[in-house]
């Protein structure tokens, strides 16, 4: 595995592979890799000849009050994890390589970014869209793999790719969970043991809501109420949002129709840690 630090070198490596008719899959990450990231890497390996993992803790997607400084980092661990899982190139630029003096461009996507994460993390998706566009231009991939864990992000990336005509196929890979259901996340290390135990309420509440849908509940208000009251069984939980919405547009319909795809979206604070999770489910036909 080769470590690549500059955009110019990354572009020339990718161009070389493309000339050889080899396909490239890119896996964008902020590092501190866990099994969720590794599952994306494995998916990349399955579908493409060449796998590029990008490792960049992108300052522009963190608001000033967020955890950019304390975001966990462990380059040696990440390098080994990539090497052991078939990564060909680890693209590891520093901040001045990505944002040199005078950098002055921001990609702003409307509508899909204006709810949920966009409300609670203003500017977050501008940072994500801009850095992902730059990472695509550096790595020149045929495929890019993203985790369903960041559900709204996957919608934003799809919009980026279609609106700006990136010739990249976006693949969304399922959320990898701990045995007790907590979605794996680099931020889980912030949780103390008590909080870690309490965090299981997220997946439990999502599953309760899923059960209600499967039993025929289609009313969004009732589903939201069930989801929220279940989450609030843990008094330390502070909900940013907990909602069931239509999965493609995030529309807040009053009543869901059979065969409609919906997503159960949760973001909350537990102590100093912000956690997100989601599940997509199809509204069943019940006679
Ligand atoms: P991050 O390093 O947190 O920016 O995540 C990099 C990529 O890994 C994103 O596409 C995430 O959605 C994905 N990812 C993070 N956690 C998980 C998980 N538990 N399961 C699957 N993918 C994940």
PDB file of N, CA, C and O in Angstrom, residues 47 56 58 99 204 216:
ATOM      1  N   UNK A  47     -15.732  -4.565  -5.809  1.00  0.00           N
ATOM      2  CA  UNK A  47     -16.285  -4.023  -7.062  1.00  0.00           C
ATOM      3  C   UNK A  47     -15.258  -3.359  -7.969  1.00  0.00           C
ATOM      4  O   UNK A  47     -15.564  -3.104  -9.121  1.00  0.00           O
ATOM      5  N   UNK A  56      -8.908  12.230   5.893  1.00  0.00           N
ATOM      6  CA  UNK A  56      -8.768  13.680   6.060  1.00  0.00           C
ATOM      7  C   UNK A  56      -9.832  14.155   7.036  1.00  0.00           C
ATOM      8  O   UNK A  56     -11.027  13.990   6.774  1.00  0.00           O
ATOM      9  N   UNK A  58     -11.771  16.825   7.992  1.00  0.00           N
ATOM     10  CA  UNK A  58     -12.049  18.036   7.218  1.00  0.00           C
ATOM     11  C   UNK A  58     -12.546  19.173   8.109  1.00  0.00           C
ATOM     12  O   UNK A  58     -13.688  19.135   8.566  1.00  0.00           O
ATOM     13  N   UNK A  99      -6.656  22.894   1.454  1.00  0.00           N
ATOM     14  CA  UNK A  99      -7.128  24.288   1.495  1.00  0.00           C
ATOM     15  C   UNK A  99      -5.932  25.238   1.563  1.00  0.00           C
ATOM     16  O   UNK A  99      -5.627  25.787   2.625  1.00  0.00           O
ATOM     17  N   UNK A 204     -32.667   0.440  20.176  1.00  0.00           N
ATOM     18  CA  UNK A 204     -33.903  -0.138  20.733  1.00  0.00           C
ATOM     19  C   UNK A 204     -35.109   0.680  20.302  1.00  0.00           C
ATOM     20  O   UNK A 204     -36.144   0.131  19.917  1.00  0.00           O
ATOM     21  N   UNK A 216     -48.523  -2.039  11.246  1.00  0.00           N
ATOM     22  CA  UNK A 216     -49.551  -1.312  10.511  1.00  0.00           C
ATOM     23  C   UNK A 216     -49.683   0.164  10.843  1.00  0.00           C
ATOM     24  O   UNK A 216     -50.514   0.849  10.248  1.00  0.00           O
TER      25      UNK A 216
END
